[in-house]
Coordinates of C-alpha atoms and ligand atoms in Angstrom, one line a residue:
M1 CA 130.4 110.8 93.2
A2 CA 127.1 108.9 93.6
S3 CA 125.8 107.3 90.5
R4 CA 123.0 108.8 88.4
S5 CA 119.5 108.0 89.2
T6 CA 117.5 104.9 88.4
A7 CA 113.7 104.7 88.3
K8 CA 111.3 102.0 89.3
S9 CA 109.7 100.2 86.4
G10 CA 106.1 99.0 86.4
S11 CA 107.3 95.7 87.7
G12 CA 108.7 97.3 90.7
K13 CA 112.3 96.4 89.8
K14 CA 115.1 98.7 89.2
T15 CA 115.7 99.8 85.6
S16 CA 117.8 102.4 84.0
S17 CA 115.8 105.6 84.1
S18 CA 114.3 105.6 80.6
T19 CA 111.8 108.1 82.0
A20 CA 114.3 110.6 80.7
A21 CA 113.1 110.7 77.1
S22 CA 113.8 114.3 76.5
A23 CA 111.8 116.4 74.1
I24 CA 108.5 115.4 72.5
P25 CA 109.7 115.1 68.9
H26 CA 106.7 116.4 67.1
G27 CA 104.9 118.9 69.3
S28 CA 104.0 121.0 66.3
Q29 CA 100.5 121.2 67.9
P30 CA 100.6 122.3 71.5
F31 CA 99.0 119.8 73.9
L32 CA 96.7 122.4 75.5
Q33 CA 95.4 123.4 72.0
S34 CA 94.5 119.8 71.4
V35 CA 92.7 119.4 74.7
N36 CA 90.8 122.6 74.2
H37 CA 89.9 121.6 70.7
Y38 CA 88.4 118.4 72.0
F39 CA 86.5 120.3 74.7
D40 CA 85.1 122.8 72.2
K41 CA 84.0 120.0 69.8
A42 CA 82.0 118.5 72.7
A43 CA 80.7 121.8 73.9
Q44 CA 78.7 122.2 70.7
H45 CA 76.5 119.3 71.8
L46 CA 75.8 120.8 75.2
P47 CA 72.9 123.1 76.2
H48 CA 74.8 125.1 78.8
S49 CA 75.4 128.9 78.8
K50 CA 78.6 130.4 77.3
G51 CA 79.7 131.6 80.7
L52 CA 79.3 128.2 82.3
I53 CA 81.2 126.5 79.5
E54 CA 84.0 129.0 79.8
Q55 CA 84.2 128.5 83.5
I56 CA 84.6 124.7 83.1
R57 CA 87.2 125.1 80.3
V58 CA 89.6 127.5 81.9
C59 CA 92.4 126.6 84.4
N60 CA 91.4 128.0 87.9
S61 CA 95.0 128.6 89.2
V62 CA 98.6 127.9 88.3
Y63 CA 101.6 128.2 90.5
Q64 CA 104.8 128.6 88.6
M65 CA 107.9 128.5 90.8
Q66 CA 111.7 128.6 90.6
F67 CA 113.8 127.3 93.5
P68 CA 117.5 126.7 94.2
V69 CA 118.9 123.2 94.9
R70 CA 122.5 122.4 95.5
I71 CA 123.6 119.9 92.9
N72 CA 127.2 118.7 92.7
G73 CA 128.3 121.6 94.9
E74 CA 126.7 124.2 92.6
I75 CA 123.3 125.9 93.0
Q76 CA 120.9 124.9 90.2
V77 CA 117.7 126.8 89.8
I78 CA 114.8 124.4 89.2
Q79 CA 111.7 125.3 87.4
A80 CA 108.4 123.7 88.4
Y81 CA 104.6 124.1 88.3
R82 CA 101.4 123.0 89.9
A83 CA 98.1 123.7 88.0
E84 CA 94.6 123.4 89.6
H85 CA 92.3 123.3 86.7
S86 CA 89.0 123.0 88.5
H87 CA 87.8 123.7 92.1
H88 CA 84.3 122.6 91.5
K89 CA 85.1 119.7 93.7
L90 CA 87.9 119.4 96.2
P91 CA 90.6 118.3 96.6
C92 CA 92.2 118.7 93.2
K93 CA 93.8 115.6 92.0
G94 CA 96.6 114.8 89.5
G95 CA 100.1 113.5 89.0
I96 CA 103.5 115.1 89.2
R97 CA 105.7 114.7 86.2
Y98 CA 109.5 114.9 86.0
A99 CA 110.5 115.6 82.4
D100 CA 112.4 118.0 80.2
S101 CA 109.2 118.7 78.3
V102 CA 107.4 120.2 81.3
D103 CA 106.0 123.7 80.7
Q104 CA 103.0 125.7 81.7
Q105 CA 100.7 124.7 78.8
E106 CA 101.6 121.1 79.4
V107 CA 100.6 121.0 83.1
E108 CA 97.5 123.1 82.3
A109 CA 96.5 120.6 79.6
L110 CA 97.1 117.6 81.9
A111 CA 95.2 119.3 84.8
A112 CA 92.2 119.9 82.5
L113 CA 92.3 116.3 81.4
M114 CA 92.2 115.3 85.1
T115 CA 89.1 117.3 85.7
Y116 CA 87.3 115.6 82.8
K117 CA 88.7 112.2 83.7
C118 CA 87.5 112.4 87.4
A119 CA 84.1 113.4 86.3
V120 CA 83.7 110.7 83.6
V121 CA 84.5 108.0 86.2
D122 CA 82.6 109.7 89.1
V123 CA 85.6 110.4 91.2
P124 CA 84.6 113.5 93.3
F125 CA 87.7 115.6 92.7
G126 CA 88.7 118.6 90.6
G127 CA 91.7 118.2 88.2
G128 CA 95.3 119.2 89.0
K129 CA 98.7 118.4 87.7
G130 CA 102.3 119.3 88.6
G131 CA 105.6 119.1 86.9
I132 CA 109.3 119.7 87.5
K133 CA 111.3 120.5 84.4
I134 CA 114.1 118.0 84.9
N135 CA 115.4 114.9 83.3
P136 CA 115.6 112.6 86.3
K137 CA 118.3 110.5 84.6
N138 CA 120.7 113.4 85.2
Y139 CA 120.3 113.4 89.0
T140 CA 121.3 111.0 91.8
V141 CA 118.7 109.6 94.1
D142 CA 119.8 112.1 96.8
E143 CA 119.5 115.0 94.4
L144 CA 116.0 113.9 93.3
E145 CA 115.0 113.6 96.9
R146 CA 116.2 117.2 97.6
I147 CA 114.4 118.5 94.6
T148 CA 111.2 116.7 95.5
R149 CA 111.2 117.8 99.1
R150 CA 111.9 121.4 98.2
Y151 CA 109.1 121.3 95.6
T152 CA 106.8 120.0 98.3
V153 CA 107.8 122.9 100.6
E154 CA 107.0 125.4 97.8
L155 CA 103.5 123.8 97.4
I156 CA 102.9 123.9 101.2
K157 CA 103.9 127.6 101.3
K158 CA 101.2 128.4 98.7
N159 CA 98.6 126.0 100.0
F160 CA 98.9 123.9 96.7
I161 CA 99.0 120.6 98.5
G162 CA 96.9 119.0 101.3
P163 CA 94.3 116.2 101.8
E164 CA 91.5 118.8 101.4
V165 CA 93.0 121.0 98.7
D166 CA 95.2 119.3 96.3
V167 CA 96.5 115.7 96.2
P168 CA 99.3 114.7 93.8
A169 CA 100.1 111.2 92.5
P170 CA 102.8 109.6 90.4
D171 CA 103.0 110.4 86.7
Y172 CA 105.7 110.2 84.0
G173 CA 109.1 110.0 85.7
T174 CA 107.8 109.7 89.3
G175 CA 106.6 106.8 91.3
P176 CA 105.9 105.6 94.9
R177 CA 109.3 106.7 96.1
E178 CA 108.6 110.3 95.2
M179 CA 105.2 110.2 96.7
A180 CA 106.7 108.9 100.0
W181 CA 109.1 111.8 100.0
I182 CA 106.3 114.3 99.4
A183 CA 104.1 112.7 102.1
D184 CA 107.0 112.7 104.6
T185 CA 107.8 116.3 104.0
Y186 CA 104.1 117.3 104.3
Q187 CA 103.7 115.4 107.5
T188 CA 106.8 117.2 109.0
F189 CA 105.1 120.6 108.4
E190 CA 101.6 119.4 109.3
K191 CA 102.4 117.3 112.3
D192 CA 99.0 117.9 113.9
N193 CA 97.0 116.9 110.9
I194 CA 95.7 113.4 111.5
N195 CA 94.9 113.1 107.7
A196 CA 98.3 114.3 106.5
L197 CA 99.1 111.0 104.8
A198 CA 96.2 111.7 102.4
C199 CA 98.2 114.6 100.9
T200 CA 99.4 112.3 98.1
T201 CA 98.4 108.9 96.6
G202 CA 100.4 106.3 94.9
K203 CA 102.5 105.9 98.0
P204 CA 104.3 102.6 98.9
V205 CA 101.8 100.4 100.9
G206 CA 104.0 100.7 104.0
Q207 CA 103.7 104.5 103.8
G208 CA 99.9 104.6 103.6
G209 CA 99.5 103.4 100.0
V210 CA 96.7 101.0 98.9
R211 CA 97.3 97.6 97.4
G212 CA 96.6 97.6 93.6
R213 CA 97.5 101.2 93.0
T214 CA 100.8 100.6 91.0
A215 CA 99.1 98.3 88.5
A216 CA 95.8 100.3 88.5
T217 CA 96.2 102.3 85.3
G218 CA 97.2 99.4 83.2
R219 CA 94.6 97.1 84.8
G220 CA 91.9 99.8 84.1
L221 CA 93.1 100.0 80.5
F222 CA 92.7 96.3 80.2
F223 CA 89.1 96.4 81.6
S224 CA 88.2 99.2 79.2
V225 CA 89.6 97.3 76.1
R226 CA 88.0 94.1 77.3
E227 CA 84.6 95.9 77.3
A228 CA 85.3 97.1 73.7
V229 CA 86.4 93.7 72.3
N230 CA 83.3 92.1 73.9
D231 CA 81.1 94.7 72.4
S232 CA 79.7 92.7 69.4
A233 CA 78.2 95.8 67.6
L234 CA 81.5 97.6 67.8
M235 CA 83.6 94.6 66.7
K236 CA 81.3 94.1 63.8
K237 CA 81.6 97.7 62.8
L238 CA 85.4 97.4 62.9
G239 CA 85.4 94.1 61.0
M240 CA 86.6 92.0 63.9
T241 CA 85.2 89.1 66.0
T242 CA 84.7 89.5 69.7
G243 CA 87.2 88.5 72.4
F244 CA 91.0 88.8 72.6
A245 CA 92.0 85.6 70.7
D246 CA 92.5 87.3 67.3
K247 CA 93.8 90.6 68.6
R248 CA 97.4 91.6 67.9
V249 CA 98.6 94.4 70.2
V250 CA 101.4 97.0 69.9
V251 CA 102.3 99.0 73.1
Q252 CA 104.3 102.2 73.1
G253 CA 106.1 103.0 76.4
F254 CA 107.1 100.1 78.7
G255 CA 106.8 102.0 82.0
N256 CA 104.1 101.8 84.6
V257 CA 101.1 102.1 82.3
G258 CA 102.6 100.3 79.2
Y259 CA 104.1 97.4 81.1
H260 CA 100.9 96.7 83.1
A261 CA 98.7 97.1 80.0
A262 CA 100.8 94.7 78.0
K263 CA 100.9 92.2 80.9
F264 CA 97.1 92.2 81.5
L265 CA 96.3 92.2 77.7
Q266 CA 98.6 89.2 77.2
E267 CA 97.1 87.4 80.2
G268 CA 93.6 88.2 78.8
G269 CA 94.5 86.3 75.6
A270 CA 95.8 89.0 73.2
T271 CA 99.1 88.6 71.4
V272 CA 101.5 91.4 72.1
I273 CA 103.5 91.7 68.9
G274 CA 105.3 95.0 69.4
I275 CA 106.7 97.0 72.3
I276 CA 108.2 100.4 71.7
E277 CA 110.6 102.3 73.9
Y278 CA 112.5 105.6 73.4
D279 CA 115.7 103.8 72.4
G280 CA 114.3 101.0 70.2
A281 CA 111.4 98.6 69.8
V282 CA 110.9 94.8 70.0
V283 CA 108.7 93.0 67.5
N284 CA 107.6 89.4 67.3
P285 CA 104.6 88.4 65.2
K286 CA 104.2 85.3 67.3
G287 CA 104.0 87.3 70.5
I288 CA 106.5 88.8 73.0
D289 CA 106.8 87.3 76.4
V290 CA 106.1 90.4 78.5
E291 CA 107.6 89.2 81.7
A292 CA 110.7 87.9 79.9
L293 CA 111.1 91.3 78.4
V294 CA 111.0 93.0 81.8
A295 CA 113.7 90.6 83.0
H296 CA 115.8 91.4 80.0
R297 CA 115.5 95.1 80.6
N298 CA 116.3 94.7 84.3
A299 CA 119.4 92.8 83.3
T300 CA 120.6 95.1 80.4
G301 CA 119.0 98.4 81.0
S302 CA 117.1 98.3 77.7
I303 CA 114.4 96.4 75.9
T304 CA 116.6 96.3 72.8
K305 CA 118.5 93.1 71.8
F306 CA 115.8 91.0 73.5
P307 CA 116.3 87.4 72.2
G308 CA 112.5 86.8 72.1
G309 CA 112.0 89.3 69.3
K310 CA 113.5 91.4 66.6
T311 CA 115.0 94.8 67.6
I312 CA 113.8 97.7 65.5
K313 CA 116.0 100.8 65.7
D314 CA 113.4 103.2 64.2
A315 CA 111.2 102.7 67.3
A316 CA 108.4 105.1 66.2
S317 CA 107.9 103.3 62.9
V318 CA 106.5 100.3 65.0
L319 CA 103.4 102.5 65.8
E320 CA 102.6 101.9 62.2
L321 CA 102.7 98.1 62.4
D322 CA 99.8 96.1 61.2
C323 CA 97.8 95.2 64.4
E324 CA 94.3 95.3 65.8
I325 CA 95.0 97.3 69.0
L326 CA 97.5 100.1 69.5
V327 CA 98.2 101.3 73.0
P328 CA 100.3 104.5 73.1
A329 CA 101.4 104.6 76.8
A330 CA 104.4 106.9 76.8
L331 CA 103.8 110.6 76.3
E332 CA 101.6 113.1 74.5
S333 CA 101.6 113.9 70.8
Q334 CA 103.1 110.6 69.6
I335 CA 100.5 110.2 66.9
Y336 CA 100.4 113.4 64.9
K337 CA 99.3 114.8 61.5
E338 CA 102.2 113.3 59.6
N339 CA 102.2 109.7 60.9
A340 CA 98.4 109.3 61.5
P341 CA 97.7 108.3 57.9
R342 CA 100.1 105.4 58.2
I343 CA 98.6 103.9 61.4
K344 CA 97.0 100.5 60.7
A345 CA 95.5 99.7 64.1
K346 CA 91.7 99.4 64.1
L347 CA 91.3 100.4 67.7
I348 CA 93.6 102.7 69.7
A349 CA 93.4 102.8 73.5
E350 CA 95.1 105.9 74.9
G351 CA 97.2 104.7 77.9
A352 CA 99.2 108.0 77.9
N353 CA 97.6 111.4 78.3
G354 CA 97.1 113.1 75.0
P355 CA 99.1 110.7 72.8
I356 CA 97.0 111.7 69.7
T357 CA 96.9 115.3 68.6
S358 CA 93.5 116.6 67.6
H359 CA 94.8 117.1 64.0
A360 CA 95.8 113.4 63.9
E361 CA 92.5 112.3 65.4
E362 CA 90.5 113.8 62.5
I363 CA 92.6 111.7 60.1
L364 CA 92.2 108.5 62.2
L365 CA 88.4 109.0 62.5
K366 CA 88.1 109.4 58.8
K367 CA 90.0 106.1 58.3
G368 CA 87.4 104.4 60.6
V369 CA 89.8 103.9 63.5
F370 CA 88.0 103.6 66.9
V371 CA 89.8 105.8 69.4
M372 CA 89.2 105.1 73.1
P373 CA 90.1 108.3 74.8
D374 CA 92.7 108.9 77.6
M375 CA 90.2 110.5 79.9
Y376 CA 88.4 107.2 80.2
V377 CA 91.0 104.5 79.3
N378 CA 93.7 105.6 81.7
A379 CA 91.4 106.7 84.5
G380 CA 92.2 103.5 86.6
G381 CA 95.0 105.3 88.3
V382 CA 92.8 108.1 89.7
V383 CA 90.0 105.7 90.6
V384 CA 92.4 103.7 92.8
S385 CA 94.0 106.9 94.0
Y386 CA 90.5 107.9 95.2
F387 CA 90.4 104.6 97.1
E388 CA 93.8 105.3 98.7
W389 CA 92.7 108.8 99.7
L390 CA 89.5 107.2 101.3
K391 CA 91.7 104.7 103.1
N392 CA 93.9 107.4 104.4
I393 CA 91.2 109.6 105.7
S394 CA 89.2 106.7 107.2
H395 CA 92.4 105.2 108.8
V396 CA 91.4 101.7 108.1
R397 CA 92.5 99.1 105.5
F398 CA 89.8 97.9 103.1
G399 CA 88.5 94.4 104.2
R400 CA 89.8 94.7 107.7
M401 CA 86.4 94.9 109.3
D402 CA 84.5 92.3 107.2
K403 CA 86.9 89.7 105.7
R404 CA 86.5 87.2 108.6
F405 CA 82.8 87.8 108.9
E406 CA 82.4 87.2 105.2
E407 CA 84.4 84.0 105.4
G408 CA 82.3 82.8 108.3
S409 CA 79.0 83.5 106.4
N410 CA 80.3 81.7 103.3
T411 CA 81.5 78.7 105.4
R412 CA 78.0 78.5 107.1
M413 CA 76.4 78.6 103.7
I414 CA 78.6 75.8 102.3
D415 CA 77.9 73.7 105.4
T416 CA 74.2 74.1 104.9
I417 CA 74.4 73.3 101.2
E418 CA 76.5 70.2 101.9
K419 CA 74.0 69.1 104.6
M420 CA 71.0 69.6 102.3
T421 CA 72.6 67.8 99.2
G422 CA 74.6 65.2 101.1
K423 CA 77.6 66.1 98.9
S424 CA 80.9 67.4 100.1
L425 CA 83.4 69.9 98.6
T426 CA 87.1 69.3 98.7
M427 CA 89.2 71.5 101.1
S428 CA 90.5 73.6 98.3
E429 CA 87.1 74.1 96.8
R430 CA 85.8 75.2 100.2
S431 CA 88.6 77.6 100.7
I432 CA 88.1 79.2 97.2
I433 CA 84.4 79.7 97.9
A434 CA 84.6 80.8 101.5
R435 CA 87.5 83.2 101.1
G436 CA 86.6 86.8 102.1
A437 CA 87.8 89.8 100.1
D438 CA 91.1 91.4 101.1
E439 CA 92.2 95.0 100.3
E440 CA 93.5 94.2 96.8
D441 CA 90.3 92.2 95.8
I442 CA 88.1 95.2 96.9
V443 CA 90.3 97.7 95.1
N444 CA 90.4 95.7 91.9
S445 CA 86.6 95.0 92.1
G446 CA 85.8 98.7 92.6
L447 CA 88.1 99.5 89.6
E448 CA 86.5 96.9 87.4
D449 CA 83.0 98.1 88.2
T450 CA 83.9 101.7 87.6
M451 CA 85.6 101.0 84.2
I452 CA 82.7 98.8 83.0
G453 CA 80.1 101.4 84.2
A454 CA 81.8 104.3 82.5
Y455 CA 82.3 102.4 79.2
H456 CA 78.5 101.8 78.9
A457 CA 77.6 105.3 80.0
I458 CA 79.9 106.8 77.3
M459 CA 78.8 104.3 74.6
D460 CA 75.1 105.1 75.4
T461 CA 75.8 108.8 74.8
L462 CA 77.7 107.9 71.6
R463 CA 74.9 105.6 70.3
S464 CA 72.0 107.7 71.3
S465 CA 73.2 110.8 69.4
K466 CA 73.1 111.2 65.7
K467 CA 75.6 114.1 65.8
I468 CA 78.3 112.6 68.0
N469 CA 80.6 110.2 66.0
D470 CA 83.4 109.4 68.3
M471 CA 84.0 108.1 71.8
R472 CA 86.1 111.0 72.9
T473 CA 83.4 113.6 72.2
A474 CA 80.9 111.3 74.0
A475 CA 83.2 111.0 77.0
F476 CA 83.6 114.8 77.1
V477 CA 79.8 115.3 76.8
N478 CA 79.2 113.0 79.8
S479 CA 82.0 114.6 81.8
V480 CA 81.2 118.2 81.1
N481 CA 77.5 117.6 81.9
K482 CA 78.4 116.3 85.3
I483 CA 80.7 119.2 86.1
A484 CA 78.0 121.7 84.8
E485 CA 75.5 120.0 87.1
S486 CA 77.6 120.8 90.2
Y487 CA 78.0 124.5 89.1
L488 CA 74.3 124.8 88.3
Q489 CA 73.5 123.6 91.8
L490 CA 75.3 126.8 93.1
G491 CA 72.5 128.8 91.5
I492 CA 74.9 131.5 90.0
F493 CA 75.0 130.3 86.4
P494 CA 72.0 130.7 84.1
Ligands
NAD1 P1 106.7 105.9 83.2 O1 107.7 107.0 83.4 O2 106.5 104.8 84.2 O3 106.8 105.2 81.7 C1 106.9 105.9 80.5 C2 107.7 105.0 79.6 O4 107.7 105.6 78.3 C3 109.2 105.0 80.0 O5 109.6 103.6 80.0 C4 109.9 105.8 78.9 O6 111.2 105.3 78.6 C5 109.0 105.5 77.7 N1 109.1 106.5 76.6 C6 109.4 107.8 76.7 N2 109.4 108.4 75.5 C7 109.1 107.4 74.6 C8 109.0 107.4 73.2 N3 109.2 108.5 72.5 N4 108.7 106.2 72.7 C9 108.5 105.1 73.4 N5 108.6 105.1 74.7 C10 108.9 106.2 75.4 O7 105.3 106.8 83.0 P2 103.9 106.2 83.2 O8 103.4 106.5 84.6 O9 103.7 104.9 82.6 O10 103.1 107.3 82.3 C11 103.0 107.2 80.9 C12 101.8 108.0 80.4 O11 100.6 107.6 81.1 C13 102.0 109.5 80.7 O12 101.3 110.2 79.6 C14 101.2 109.7 81.9 O13 100.7 111.0 82.1 C15 100.0 108.7 81.7 N6 99.3 108.3 82.9 C16 100.0 107.6 83.9 C17 99.2 107.2 85.0 C18 99.9 106.4 86.1 O14 99.2 106.0 87.0 N7 101.2 106.3 86.2 C19 97.9 107.4 85.1 C20 97.2 108.0 84.0 C21 98.0 108.4 82.9

């Protein structure tokens, strides 16, 4: 029998599929309830009519499906979903999650967050989300491929996928491999559609993906936190100095988002003192070498027993470690009413979707914790997915048309300056200055610009209102206002 599945880690290397963490341990508050609570809190600050607010809040369509797949010679009936929260802009956009916890309220909550997220970072899509209720650890790669392809066929049958209607991406438990299977299946059915590859994003580069997508969410998180730690007014309010030098970071979830977030924060100068996984945590007050931890997990299948830190069996307790920045980047509802009072971080950057329940957030805000909301902090993935979609429908790689031209212009400029000053640059100085931007440079620069712009737009709303006291509400206000604007232009809402 084929061995059970492995999943790709953020580093792109094979790891044991820890994506399988089963139930969310403290889902006493349903995720959708939390998201709607945040929405309602922000709606109080908006001037729009009740009907318009309700139209923005509700999920426009949900497709719930059951389909048979042969597993180990037996038919297994698989349960799956795709939710399209908002059609105010098309296509809908949002990941596909493979987890035991998947249910209808979860995909609806995640789809709603996608709508608000796209609007807050000016990505012209509606929100969507899909999920298959499986633990990928329990399936072989062949079985996962069969499940993924069958799920895609179900979506095609109901017009819940396509470059113009609904474009999935990776999420918890899925990655470029699954996106390649989906795109391949879609192309088989839509063989005359020249844009068929744009039916998913997060694909491998060789299959129409864009350079920089895999790291995009963690990189975007880094840009958002960097803006916050360089915001002198905010740092003063939190009793910290600006910059990363004195920032101790704890990251929960060492998958795509958590690994890249930890890596970029460490490269930026912060000290990563704790990394939490579902089967244990690693702690080192002097700093954990993030790349060495990846290598250790690749070799052993777990982050535990890492020689560069102390293993803590009660992993969740590490969320409560004394630190400046906490990055929950695993799953929703990890910080809840019961553990919120014990959280010591001064700033929390939500890498995961919905890691803090609304009950917990009230407690954190009262304690003076600054919460940077998921809809902004982890938007890097959808920003770069948007770039991938643009690349697929324009059929040209970013930088292909202008890289050499840019290099030629830069070289002529250097030649002129050298002639005028009589001084010469070394060859390596010349090549650094003359170099034209390639695809990854353009993608990362677009991402950086988007994250910086959105930070200041949200903080402007927060600082200019006497009634709004937290960044999440400010982000919701900005986002819902933009969505309302597009509905108001239809002329049907008062
Ligand atoms: P992933 O599957 O690559 O990684 C998740 C990691 O969390 C895994 O290593 C898993 O073992 C670990 N984990 C699970 N339960 C845990 C627990 N209780 N404690 C500690 N660790 C635990 O998934 P991902 O793509 O990194 O997604 C993580 C979160 O980020 C999800 O909420 C997802 O919706 C959100 N998100 C992902 C992206 C993206 O581009 N991948 C974009 C935006 C938001």
